[in-house]
Coordinates of C-alpha atoms in Angstrom, one line a residue:
Chain A
M1 CA -23.7 17.4 70.6
L2 CA -24.0 14.2 72.7
R3 CA -20.6 12.9 73.7
I4 CA -20.2 9.3 74.9
A5 CA -16.6 8.0 75.5
D6 CA -14.7 9.1 72.4
R7 CA -17.6 9.6 70.0
T8 CA -20.0 12.5 69.4
F9 CA -23.5 12.3 68.0
N10 CA -25.9 14.9 66.7
S11 CA -29.0 12.9 67.8
R12 CA -29.9 12.4 71.4
L13 CA -32.4 9.7 70.6
L14 CA -31.2 6.1 71.0
T15 CA -33.4 3.4 69.6
G16 CA -34.0 -0.3 69.8
S17 CA -34.5 -2.8 67.1
G18 CA -37.0 -5.3 68.6
K19 CA -40.8 -5.7 68.1
Y20 CA -40.9 -4.3 64.6
A21 CA -43.3 -5.9 62.1
S22 CA -40.5 -6.1 59.5
G23 CA -36.9 -5.1 58.9
K24 CA -38.0 -2.6 56.3
I25 CA -40.4 -0.8 58.6
M26 CA -37.7 -0.7 61.3
A27 CA -35.2 0.8 58.9
E28 CA -37.7 3.5 57.8
S29 CA -38.7 4.2 61.4
L30 CA -35.1 4.6 62.6
A31 CA -34.3 6.8 59.6
A32 CA -37.2 9.1 60.5
S33 CA -36.1 9.2 64.1
G34 CA -32.7 10.5 63.2
S35 CA -31.2 8.1 65.7
E36 CA -27.5 7.5 65.4
I37 CA -27.2 4.7 68.1
V38 CA -29.3 1.6 67.6
T39 CA -29.2 -1.2 70.2
V40 CA -29.6 -4.9 69.0
A41 CA -30.0 -7.9 71.3
I42 CA -27.1 -10.3 70.9
K43 CA -29.6 -13.2 71.2
R44 CA -31.4 -12.0 68.1
I45 CA -28.3 -11.8 65.9
Q46 CA -27.8 -14.7 63.5
F47 CA -24.1 -14.8 63.6
G48 CA -22.4 -15.9 60.4
K49 CA -25.6 -15.5 58.4
Q50 CA -25.5 -13.3 55.2
E51 CA -29.0 -12.0 55.6
D52 CA -29.5 -11.3 59.3
A53 CA -33.1 -10.3 60.0
I54 CA -32.0 -7.1 61.8
L55 CA -28.4 -6.3 60.9
S56 CA -29.0 -6.4 57.2
H57 CA -31.5 -3.5 57.6
L58 CA -29.1 -1.3 59.6
D59 CA -26.8 1.2 58.0
R60 CA -23.7 1.0 60.2
S61 CA -22.0 3.9 58.3
R62 CA -24.8 6.2 59.6
C63 CA -25.5 4.8 63.0
L64 CA -23.5 3.1 65.8
L65 CA -24.5 -0.5 66.5
L66 CA -24.8 -1.0 70.2
P67 CA -25.1 -4.7 71.0
N68 CA -27.0 -5.5 74.2
T69 CA -26.9 -8.5 76.5
S70 CA -30.6 -8.8 77.0
G71 CA -31.4 -12.3 78.2
V72 CA -28.3 -13.0 80.3
R73 CA -28.9 -13.6 84.0
D74 CA -25.6 -12.9 85.7
A75 CA -22.2 -11.2 85.2
K76 CA -20.5 -14.4 84.0
E77 CA -23.0 -14.8 81.2
A78 CA -22.8 -11.1 80.3
V79 CA -19.0 -11.0 80.1
F80 CA -18.9 -14.1 77.9
A81 CA -21.7 -12.9 75.5
A82 CA -20.0 -9.5 75.3
Q83 CA -16.7 -10.9 74.3
M84 CA -18.3 -13.1 71.7
A85 CA -20.3 -10.2 70.3
R86 CA -17.2 -8.0 70.2
E87 CA -15.4 -10.6 68.1
A88 CA -18.3 -11.3 65.8
L89 CA -19.5 -7.7 65.3
G90 CA -16.2 -5.8 65.5
T91 CA -17.4 -3.3 68.1
H92 CA -16.3 -2.7 71.7
W93 CA -19.5 -0.8 72.5
L94 CA -22.0 -2.6 74.7
K95 CA -25.3 -2.0 76.4
L96 CA -25.0 -4.0 79.6
E97 CA -28.3 -5.5 80.6
I98 CA -28.6 -8.2 83.3
H99 CA -32.1 -9.0 84.3
P100 CA -32.4 -12.3 86.1
D101 CA -36.1 -11.5 86.6
P102 CA -37.8 -12.4 83.3
K103 CA -41.2 -11.0 84.4
W104 CA -40.4 -7.3 85.0
L105 CA -36.9 -7.4 83.4
M106 CA -35.5 -5.5 86.4
P107 CA -31.8 -5.0 86.2
D108 CA -29.6 -6.8 88.8
P109 CA -27.5 -4.0 90.4
I110 CA -24.9 -6.4 92.0
E111 CA -24.2 -8.4 88.9
T112 CA -24.3 -5.3 86.7
L113 CA -21.6 -3.5 88.8
Y114 CA -19.5 -6.6 88.8
A115 CA -19.8 -7.1 85.0
C116 CA -19.2 -3.4 84.3
E117 CA -15.9 -3.5 86.2
Q118 CA -14.7 -6.5 84.3
L119 CA -15.9 -5.3 80.9
A120 CA -14.3 -1.8 81.4
N121 CA -11.0 -3.5 82.2
L122 CA -11.3 -5.6 79.1
G123 CA -11.6 -2.4 77.0
F124 CA -15.3 -2.3 76.4
T125 CA -17.3 1.0 76.2
V126 CA -20.0 0.0 78.7
L127 CA -23.4 1.6 78.9
P128 CA -25.2 -0.2 81.8
Y129 CA -29.0 -0.4 82.1
I130 CA -29.9 0.2 85.8
H131 CA -32.7 1.0 88.1
A132 CA -32.8 4.8 88.9
D133 CA -30.5 4.3 91.8
P134 CA -28.2 7.4 92.3
V135 CA -25.6 5.5 94.5
L136 CA -25.4 2.7 91.9
A137 CA -24.9 5.3 89.2
K138 CA -21.9 6.8 91.0
R139 CA -20.5 3.3 91.7
L140 CA -20.7 2.4 88.0
E141 CA -19.1 5.7 87.0
S142 CA -16.1 4.7 89.2
A143 CA -16.1 1.3 87.7
G144 CA -15.5 2.7 84.3
A145 CA -19.0 3.0 82.7
A146 CA -19.2 5.3 79.7
A147 CA -22.7 6.4 80.5
V148 CA -25.5 5.2 82.8
M149 CA -29.0 4.2 81.6
P150 CA -31.5 4.5 84.4
L151 CA -35.1 3.2 83.7
G152 CA -38.1 5.5 83.6
A153 CA -40.5 2.6 84.2
P154 CA -40.4 -1.1 83.5
I155 CA -39.3 -2.1 80.0
G156 CA -42.2 -2.0 77.5
S157 CA -44.6 -0.5 80.0
N158 CA -45.1 2.9 78.3
L159 CA -45.8 4.3 81.8
G160 CA -43.5 7.3 81.4
L161 CA -40.9 8.9 83.7
R162 CA -42.1 7.3 87.0
T163 CA -38.6 7.5 88.5
R164 CA -38.4 11.3 87.8
D165 CA -37.1 12.4 91.2
F166 CA -34.3 9.8 91.3
V167 CA -33.3 10.4 87.7
Q168 CA -33.0 14.1 88.6
I169 CA -30.5 13.2 91.4
I170 CA -28.6 11.0 89.1
I171 CA -28.3 13.8 86.5
E172 CA -27.3 16.3 89.2
Q173 CA -24.4 14.0 90.4
A174 CA -23.2 12.5 87.1
Q175 CA -19.9 13.1 85.4
I176 CA -20.9 10.8 82.6
P177 CA -23.9 11.0 80.3
V178 CA -27.3 9.9 81.7
I179 CA -29.6 8.2 79.2
V180 CA -33.1 7.5 80.3
D181 CA -34.0 4.0 79.1
A182 CA -37.2 2.0 79.3
G183 CA -40.8 2.8 80.0
L184 CA -41.0 6.1 78.0
G185 CA -44.3 5.6 76.1
S186 CA -44.8 8.8 74.2
P187 CA -42.9 11.8 72.7
A188 CA -44.2 13.8 75.8
H189 CA -42.4 11.4 78.1
A190 CA -39.2 11.7 76.1
A191 CA -39.5 15.5 76.1
E192 CA -40.0 15.4 79.9
A193 CA -36.8 13.4 80.4
M194 CA -34.9 15.8 78.2
E195 CA -36.2 18.9 79.9
L196 CA -35.1 17.4 83.2
G197 CA -31.5 17.4 81.8
A198 CA -31.0 13.8 80.6
D199 CA -28.3 13.7 78.0
A200 CA -30.4 11.3 75.8
V201 CA -33.3 8.8 75.9
L202 CA -33.7 5.4 74.5
I203 CA -37.0 4.4 72.9
N204 CA -38.1 1.1 71.4
T205 CA -41.6 -0.2 72.3
A206 CA -43.4 3.1 71.8
L207 CA -41.8 3.4 68.3
A208 CA -42.0 -0.2 67.1
T209 CA -45.6 -0.9 68.2
A210 CA -47.0 2.5 67.1
A211 CA -49.7 2.2 64.4
N212 CA -47.3 4.2 62.1
P213 CA -43.8 3.6 63.3
V214 CA -42.3 5.9 60.7
A215 CA -44.3 9.0 61.6
M216 CA -43.8 8.2 65.2
G217 CA -40.0 8.1 64.6
H218 CA -40.3 11.7 63.4
A219 CA -42.5 12.7 66.4
F220 CA -39.9 11.4 68.8
K221 CA -37.1 13.2 67.0
L222 CA -38.9 16.5 67.4
A223 CA -39.8 15.8 71.0
V224 CA -36.2 15.0 72.0
E225 CA -34.9 18.1 70.2
A226 CA -37.6 20.3 71.8
G227 CA -36.9 18.9 75.3
R228 CA -33.2 19.4 74.9
L229 CA -33.7 23.0 73.6
A230 CA -36.0 23.8 76.5
F231 CA -33.4 22.4 79.0
E232 CA -30.6 24.5 77.4
S233 CA -32.8 27.6 77.3
G234 CA -33.4 27.6 81.1
L235 CA -37.0 26.7 81.9
P236 CA -38.7 29.3 84.2
A237 CA -39.7 27.8 87.5
A238 CA -43.3 27.0 88.0
N239 CA -45.0 29.6 90.1
F240 CA -47.4 28.4 92.8
S241 CA -47.6 31.7 94.9
A242 CA -51.2 32.8 94.8
Q243 CA -51.7 36.5 95.4
S244 CA -53.6 36.7 98.7
S245 CA -55.8 39.8 99.0
S246 CA -54.7 40.3 102.6
P247 CA -51.1 39.0 102.9
L248 CA -50.3 37.2 106.1
T249 CA -47.1 39.2 106.5
S250 CA -48.3 42.7 105.8
F251 CA -48.5 43.5 109.5
L252 CA -44.7 43.6 109.4
D253 CA -44.6 46.5 107.0
Chain B
M1 CA -42.5 -27.0 99.8
S2 CA -43.8 -27.8 96.3
F3 CA -46.9 -27.1 94.3
L4 CA -48.4 -30.3 95.8
Q5 CA -49.0 -28.5 99.1
V6 CA -50.7 -25.6 97.2
L7 CA -52.8 -28.0 95.2
H8 CA -54.2 -29.6 98.4
N9 CA -55.8 -26.3 99.4
Y10 CA -58.1 -26.5 96.4
Q11 CA -61.1 -28.8 95.7
W12 CA -61.8 -29.6 92.1
D13 CA -65.6 -29.5 92.5
A14 CA -65.6 -26.2 94.5
I15 CA -63.5 -24.5 91.7
S16 CA -65.8 -25.9 89.1
A17 CA -68.8 -24.5 90.9
A18 CA -67.2 -21.2 91.4
I19 CA -66.4 -20.8 87.7
Q20 CA -69.9 -21.8 86.7
A21 CA -71.4 -19.3 89.1
K22 CA -69.5 -16.3 87.7
T23 CA -71.7 -13.4 86.5
G24 CA -71.3 -10.9 83.7
R25 CA -70.7 -8.2 86.4
E26 CA -67.8 -10.2 87.8
V27 CA -66.3 -10.6 84.2
E28 CA -66.5 -6.8 83.8
I29 CA -64.7 -6.2 87.1
A30 CA -62.1 -8.8 86.1
L31 CA -61.6 -6.9 82.8
Q32 CA -61.2 -3.6 84.6
R33 CA -58.7 -5.1 87.0
A34 CA -56.8 -6.6 84.0
V35 CA -56.5 -3.1 82.5
R36 CA -55.0 -1.9 85.8
G37 CA -52.6 -4.8 86.0
Q38 CA -54.2 -6.1 89.2
I39 CA -55.8 -9.3 88.1
S40 CA -56.3 -12.1 90.6
L41 CA -56.9 -15.8 90.4
T42 CA -60.6 -15.2 91.1
D43 CA -60.7 -12.7 88.2
F44 CA -59.1 -15.4 86.0
Q45 CA -62.0 -17.7 87.0
A46 CA -64.4 -15.1 85.7
L47 CA -62.5 -14.8 82.4
I48 CA -62.7 -18.5 81.6
S49 CA -66.3 -18.8 82.8
P50 CA -69.3 -19.2 80.5
A51 CA -70.3 -15.7 81.7
A52 CA -67.3 -14.3 79.8
R53 CA -68.4 -15.6 76.4
P54 CA -70.3 -12.5 75.4
H55 CA -67.2 -10.4 76.3
L56 CA -64.8 -12.4 74.0
E57 CA -64.3 -9.5 71.6
T58 CA -63.4 -7.1 74.4
M59 CA -61.0 -9.7 75.9
A60 CA -59.4 -10.2 72.5
R61 CA -58.8 -6.4 72.1
L62 CA -57.2 -6.1 75.5
A63 CA -55.2 -9.3 75.0
H64 CA -53.9 -8.0 71.7
Q65 CA -52.9 -4.6 73.2
Q66 CA -51.0 -6.3 76.0
T67 CA -49.3 -8.8 73.7
L68 CA -48.2 -6.0 71.4
R69 CA -46.6 -4.0 74.2
R70 CA -44.6 -6.9 75.4
F71 CA -43.8 -8.9 72.3
G72 CA -44.3 -6.4 69.5
R73 CA -45.4 -7.6 66.0
T74 CA -43.3 -10.8 66.1
V75 CA -43.9 -14.5 66.4
Q76 CA -41.0 -16.8 67.5
L77 CA -40.7 -20.0 65.4
F78 CA -39.5 -23.4 66.5
A79 CA -39.5 -27.0 65.2
P80 CA -40.2 -30.2 67.2
L81 CA -37.9 -33.1 66.5
Y82 CA -39.3 -36.5 67.6
V83 CA -36.3 -38.7 68.6
S84 CA -38.2 -41.8 69.8
N85 CA -41.7 -43.2 70.1
E86 CA -40.6 -45.9 72.6
C87 CA -42.9 -45.7 75.6
H88 CA -43.6 -47.8 78.6
N89 CA -46.7 -45.9 79.6
I90 CA -50.3 -46.6 78.8
C91 CA -52.2 -43.4 78.3
T92 CA -55.7 -43.5 77.0
Y93 CA -55.2 -40.6 74.6
C94 CA -51.8 -41.1 73.2
G95 CA -50.6 -42.9 70.0
F96 CA -47.3 -43.9 71.6
S97 CA -48.9 -46.0 74.3
V98 CA -47.0 -49.3 74.9
N99 CA -50.1 -51.4 74.1
N100 CA -50.4 -49.8 70.6
K101 CA -48.9 -52.3 68.1
I102 CA -46.8 -49.8 66.1
P103 CA -43.2 -50.1 64.9
R104 CA -41.0 -48.5 67.5
K105 CA -38.1 -46.3 66.5
I106 CA -35.3 -44.5 68.2
L107 CA -33.2 -42.2 66.0
S108 CA -29.6 -43.1 65.7
E109 CA -26.9 -40.3 65.6
A110 CA -26.9 -40.4 61.8
E111 CA -30.7 -40.2 61.6
L112 CA -30.8 -37.4 64.1
L113 CA -28.3 -35.3 62.2
R114 CA -30.3 -36.0 59.0
E115 CA -33.3 -34.5 60.6
V116 CA -31.2 -31.6 61.8
G117 CA -29.9 -30.9 58.3
I118 CA -33.5 -30.7 56.9
L119 CA -34.6 -28.3 59.7
K120 CA -31.5 -26.1 59.2
K121 CA -32.4 -25.7 55.5
Q122 CA -35.7 -24.4 56.7
N123 CA -34.0 -21.7 58.8
F124 CA -35.0 -23.1 62.2
D125 CA -32.8 -22.0 65.1
H126 CA -34.9 -23.1 68.1
L127 CA -35.3 -26.8 68.4
L128 CA -37.6 -28.9 70.7
L129 CA -36.6 -32.5 71.2
V130 CA -39.5 -34.8 71.9
S131 CA -39.7 -38.5 73.0
G132 CA -41.9 -41.0 74.6
E133 CA -41.1 -42.3 78.1
S134 CA -38.4 -45.0 78.2
N135 CA -35.8 -44.3 80.7
R136 CA -33.9 -47.5 79.9
K137 CA -33.6 -46.9 76.1
V138 CA -34.0 -43.2 75.9
G139 CA -32.6 -41.8 79.2
I140 CA -30.1 -39.3 80.3
P141 CA -27.1 -40.7 78.3
Y142 CA -29.2 -40.5 75.1
F143 CA -30.5 -37.0 75.8
E144 CA -26.9 -35.8 76.6
K145 CA -25.7 -37.2 73.3
A146 CA -28.6 -35.8 71.4
L147 CA -28.2 -32.3 72.9
R148 CA -24.5 -32.2 72.3
L149 CA -25.0 -33.3 68.7
C150 CA -27.6 -30.6 68.1
R151 CA -25.8 -27.8 70.0
P152 CA -23.7 -26.5 67.2
Y153 CA -26.6 -26.1 64.9
F154 CA -29.2 -24.3 67.0
A155 CA -29.3 -21.2 69.2
N156 CA -31.8 -22.7 71.6
L157 CA -32.5 -26.3 72.7
S158 CA -35.6 -27.4 74.6
M159 CA -37.1 -30.8 75.5
E160 CA -40.5 -32.4 76.0
V161 CA -39.7 -35.8 77.4
Q162 CA -40.4 -37.8 80.5
P163 CA -40.1 -36.0 83.9
L164 CA -36.6 -36.2 85.3
Q165 CA -34.9 -35.6 88.6
T166 CA -33.4 -32.2 89.7
D167 CA -29.8 -33.3 89.3
E168 CA -30.6 -34.8 85.9
Y169 CA -32.0 -31.5 84.7
A170 CA -28.9 -29.8 86.0
R171 CA -26.7 -32.2 84.0
L172 CA -28.7 -31.6 80.8
R173 CA -28.3 -27.8 81.4
E174 CA -24.6 -28.4 81.0
S175 CA -25.2 -30.0 77.6
G176 CA -27.0 -26.9 76.4
L177 CA -30.6 -27.5 77.4
S178 CA -32.4 -24.3 78.2
A179 CA -36.1 -25.1 78.4
V180 CA -38.3 -28.0 79.4
L181 CA -42.0 -28.5 78.6
V182 CA -44.0 -30.8 80.8
Y183 CA -47.8 -30.9 80.6
Q184 CA -49.8 -32.2 83.5
E185 CA -52.6 -33.5 81.2
T186 CA -55.1 -32.9 84.0
Y187 CA -54.8 -31.6 87.5
N188 CA -57.8 -33.8 88.6
S189 CA -55.9 -36.6 90.4
E190 CA -58.7 -39.1 90.2
D191 CA -59.3 -38.5 86.5
Y192 CA -55.5 -38.5 85.9
R193 CA -55.4 -42.1 87.3
K194 CA -58.2 -43.2 84.9
H195 CA -56.1 -42.0 81.9
H196 CA -52.7 -43.1 83.0
L197 CA -53.1 -46.8 83.4
K198 CA -49.5 -48.1 83.5
G199 CA -45.9 -46.9 83.6
R200 CA -44.2 -44.2 85.6
K201 CA -46.5 -41.6 84.3
A202 CA -49.2 -43.1 86.5
D203 CA -47.6 -41.3 89.4
F204 CA -49.6 -38.0 89.6
N205 CA -47.5 -36.5 92.4
Y206 CA -44.2 -37.0 90.7
R207 CA -45.5 -35.4 87.5
V208 CA -47.1 -32.4 89.3
E209 CA -43.8 -31.7 91.1
T210 CA -41.7 -31.7 87.9
P211 CA -41.8 -27.9 87.4
D212 CA -40.6 -27.5 91.0
R213 CA -37.6 -29.8 90.1
L214 CA -37.0 -27.7 87.0
G215 CA -37.1 -24.5 89.0
R216 CA -34.6 -25.9 91.5
A217 CA -32.3 -27.0 88.7
G218 CA -32.3 -23.3 87.5
M219 CA -33.9 -24.1 84.1
P220 CA -34.3 -20.8 82.3
K221 CA -37.6 -21.7 80.8
I222 CA -40.4 -24.0 82.0
G223 CA -43.4 -24.9 79.9
L224 CA -46.8 -25.8 81.5
G225 CA -50.1 -27.0 80.1
A226 CA -52.9 -29.5 80.3
L227 CA -54.5 -31.7 77.7
Y228 CA -57.6 -29.6 77.5
G229 CA -60.8 -31.5 77.2
L230 CA -59.5 -34.6 79.0
E231 CA -61.3 -33.2 82.0
D232 CA -63.3 -30.0 82.2
W233 CA -60.9 -27.6 80.4
R234 CA -62.2 -24.6 82.4
V235 CA -61.1 -26.1 85.7
D236 CA -57.8 -27.4 84.3
S237 CA -57.0 -24.0 82.9
F238 CA -57.6 -22.5 86.4
F239 CA -55.1 -25.0 87.8
V240 CA -52.6 -24.1 85.2
A241 CA -53.0 -20.5 86.2
L242 CA -52.6 -21.5 89.9
H243 CA -49.5 -23.5 89.0
L244 CA -48.0 -20.5 87.1
D245 CA -48.8 -18.1 89.9
Y246 CA -47.0 -20.4 92.4
L247 CA -44.0 -21.1 90.2
E248 CA -43.4 -17.4 89.4
R249 CA -43.1 -16.6 93.1
A250 CA -41.0 -19.7 93.9
Y251 CA -38.6 -19.7 90.9
W252 CA -38.6 -16.0 89.9
Q253 CA -35.6 -16.4 87.7
S254 CA -37.3 -18.8 85.3
R255 CA -39.4 -17.8 82.3
Y256 CA -42.7 -19.6 81.7
S257 CA -44.4 -20.8 78.6
L258 CA -47.9 -22.1 78.1
S259 CA -49.3 -24.5 75.5
F260 CA -52.8 -25.5 74.6
P261 CA -53.0 -29.0 73.3
R262 CA -56.6 -30.0 73.2
L263 CA -58.4 -33.3 72.8
R264 CA -60.6 -33.2 69.7
P265 CA -63.5 -35.5 69.0
H266 CA -62.5 -37.9 66.2
A267 CA -63.6 -41.3 65.0
G268 CA -61.9 -44.1 66.9
G269 CA -60.2 -41.8 69.4
L270 CA -60.8 -40.9 73.0
E271 CA -63.8 -38.5 73.2
P272 CA -63.2 -35.3 75.2
K273 CA -65.1 -35.1 78.5
V274 CA -65.8 -31.4 77.9
E275 CA -65.2 -30.3 74.4
M276 CA -63.1 -27.2 74.0
T277 CA -64.3 -25.5 70.8
D278 CA -62.3 -22.9 68.8
R279 CA -64.2 -20.1 70.5
D280 CA -63.4 -21.7 73.9
L281 CA -59.7 -22.0 73.0
A282 CA -59.6 -18.3 71.9
Q283 CA -61.3 -17.3 75.3
T284 CA -58.7 -19.4 77.2
I285 CA -55.7 -17.9 75.4
C286 CA -57.1 -14.3 75.9
A287 CA -57.7 -15.1 79.6
F288 CA -54.1 -16.2 80.1
R289 CA -52.7 -13.2 78.3
L290 CA -54.8 -10.9 80.5
F291 CA -53.7 -12.9 83.6
R292 CA -50.0 -12.6 82.7
N293 CA -48.8 -10.1 80.1
E294 CA -45.3 -11.5 79.9
V295 CA -45.9 -15.3 79.6
E296 CA -45.0 -17.0 76.4
I297 CA -48.0 -18.6 74.7
S298 CA -47.2 -21.3 72.2
L299 CA -49.5 -22.9 69.6
S300 CA -48.7 -26.1 67.8
T301 CA -49.6 -27.5 64.4
R302 CA -52.4 -29.4 66.0
E303 CA -54.5 -26.3 65.3
A304 CA -55.8 -25.5 61.8
P305 CA -54.3 -22.8 59.6
R306 CA -57.2 -20.5 59.9
F307 CA -57.0 -20.4 63.7
R308 CA -53.2 -20.2 63.7
D309 CA -53.2 -17.3 61.3
H310 CA -55.2 -15.2 63.7
A311 CA -53.9 -16.5 67.0
M312 CA -51.1 -13.9 67.3
H313 CA -53.8 -11.2 67.8
L314 CA -55.2 -13.1 70.8
G315 CA -51.9 -13.5 72.6
V316 CA -49.9 -16.3 70.9
T317 CA -46.2 -15.5 70.7
T318 CA -44.6 -18.8 69.6
M319 CA -45.4 -21.4 67.0
S320 CA -44.1 -24.5 65.5
A321 CA -44.3 -24.8 61.7
G322 CA -44.1 -27.7 59.2
A323 CA -43.9 -30.1 62.1
K324 CA -43.6 -33.9 61.9
T325 CA -44.6 -35.8 65.0
N326 CA -43.1 -39.1 64.1
P327 CA -39.4 -40.0 64.6
G328 CA -37.5 -39.5 61.4
G329 CA -40.6 -37.7 60.0
Y330 CA -38.7 -34.8 58.2
F331 CA -36.5 -37.2 56.3
D332 CA -39.5 -39.5 55.5
A333 CA -41.5 -36.6 54.2
E334 CA -38.6 -35.6 51.9
E335 CA -38.2 -39.1 50.6
N336 CA -42.0 -39.5 50.2
H337 CA -42.1 -42.4 52.7
D338 CA -45.5 -42.4 54.4
N339 CA -45.0 -43.0 58.1
S340 CA -48.0 -41.0 59.3
S341 CA -49.1 -44.1 61.2
L342 CA -46.3 -43.4 63.6
E343 CA -47.5 -39.9 64.4
Q344 CA -48.1 -39.0 68.0
F345 CA -51.0 -36.8 67.0
H346 CA -52.4 -35.7 63.8
V347 CA -51.2 -32.4 62.5
S348 CA -53.9 -30.0 61.3
D349 CA -51.7 -27.3 59.9
E350 CA -49.7 -29.3 57.3
R351 CA -48.3 -26.2 55.5
P352 CA -44.5 -26.2 55.0
S353 CA -42.8 -23.6 57.1
P354 CA -42.3 -21.0 54.2
Q355 CA -46.1 -20.9 53.8
V356 CA -46.5 -20.3 57.6
V357 CA -43.9 -17.5 57.4
A358 CA -45.8 -16.0 54.5
A359 CA -49.0 -16.1 56.4
L360 CA -47.4 -14.4 59.4
R361 CA -46.0 -11.7 57.1
A362 CA -49.5 -11.2 55.6
Q363 CA -50.8 -10.5 59.1
G364 CA -48.0 -7.9 59.5
Y365 CA -45.9 -10.0 61.8
E366 CA -42.2 -10.7 61.6
P367 CA -41.1 -14.3 62.1
V368 CA -38.3 -14.5 64.7
W369 CA -36.0 -17.4 64.2
K370 CA -33.4 -16.7 66.9
D371 CA -34.2 -15.3 70.3
W372 CA -31.4 -16.9 72.4
D373 CA -27.7 -17.3 72.0
A374 CA -25.7 -20.5 72.7
S375 CA -23.2 -18.2 74.5
Y376 CA -25.8 -17.8 77.3
D377 CA -25.5 -21.5 78.1
S378 CA -22.8 -22.8 80.3
S379 CA -21.9 -25.5 77.8
A380 CA -20.6 -22.8 75.4
R381 CA -18.5 -21.2 78.2
Q382 CA -17.0 -24.7 79.0
Q383 CA -16.1 -25.3 75.4
A384 CA -14.5 -21.9 75.1
A385 CA -12.5 -22.6 78.3
A386 CA -11.4 -26.0 77.0

């Protein structure tokens, strides 16, 4: 079971809702993935509209809606957008994303820490998207973050777990869940993060832009489960010691 | 420092010669570097060169892959709203030129809101305000009023009007403006003078430095482009790429958007110097997508339905639909008044927006109406505080 703040989840696969060819395909893909936490960009939500292009396809009784602040550029904008979304959507859960750089969408560590402190004080359950920076992860933990979401690689890049060594340090030190977000481009990448001990992963581009997003949803579900099971089962260490025919230390015998 | 200093390091004729001299081998190298994400301005020259023509299908496949990864199967929709055709410039290619004897019209508040009402019925949430250049009649006070009137109805407001000063852009930001499009028409300063005979637009340097002023004003999105065909479109597209490359480094917190208005040969109109065919336009769009994976690429209703219905596969991410290019055009169309004589340019894709949406869906693409939130603009925070 994955526990974040006061909620528990059976699935360790978080998903996004962007880039899908239609709301119907998104709904089917998410159902196949078994995901119980779906993030939606506040900027995409048509507040006050009956038939929202995304929300009308999400079953909120089955999965937690996690609004995100994608598109804001500083803490001030993030806090304002979060408060508006909380009121309109009736949830205090928030994926905090502040990327002032629209090219690589790299998270701003300074503004993110600042916003996280304020939002946690305002009663939000905050999941900040960050670079794989172990010190920042600890600082956010102290600031009241409910989980940290370090990136594996730039958003949408499908490059895989390029930040592996730093994510490992974050996992080792964390007292809150670590969710690897961004850059995971295949089920193998997701399994790798889970084997490393990540509490969960978030996938969007690799699912939404797959040739068959529904089958791919199932593939990610299996990969995340397999990776977690492998982590819990205690992976044997890789063995690099070649058996030399004349050992270098045999003269000591 | 502005782009003007960068521009002085490049000679038009030398760039033209370099593009013409590119070989098939150089195109192949450029494509390999595009795949590795290491594409340079020299590679871009190869991709827009005649030597790249036989590689168009490969370029399109790569461009499609990269667009899909960044934008998914979505196309963002917006509507232009022409607020005025008053103009003090004489430009050889434009229907709004001051020497054209056409009725001039500036929308009143009531007329503006009538247009807004029609666009809201069609689902539009991103609005582009457009005007001719008349600082006296349609200047900052008018734009401020128009933006504040439109603000409650749209998630995102952008403008395509005369170039303004940095502090003026900052003022309009406060009224909810979050994107400005300003096309250079041509980066060839001599040719620019030939086509801009009178009015403030005749000042090449002032226009070419406009994106710098936008960057300094912290505008979230800046749109670039040229009127392709006015001069050699290959050379102009290189200068757009150079401009984009410079701006991205200088104003890294702004997003960029590219458009591809092209001058088409038609009876009575200005003939293009170098015609940009459909195939050339496709090549240019693909070249820009391979040059920058994340740049927004916008295609207007100047282009025909057949091209527009396939353009998302080449790299296009944003489109207008059902557009009217005369002030009050949406109301006139509903009431069956024919005011097409007031159009700035002729629309080729005349389909109403629901038909454009259906065509997108038929291609397996989701129309995105809203991709910004008013709460991201400081005007909303001020209102909430008040």
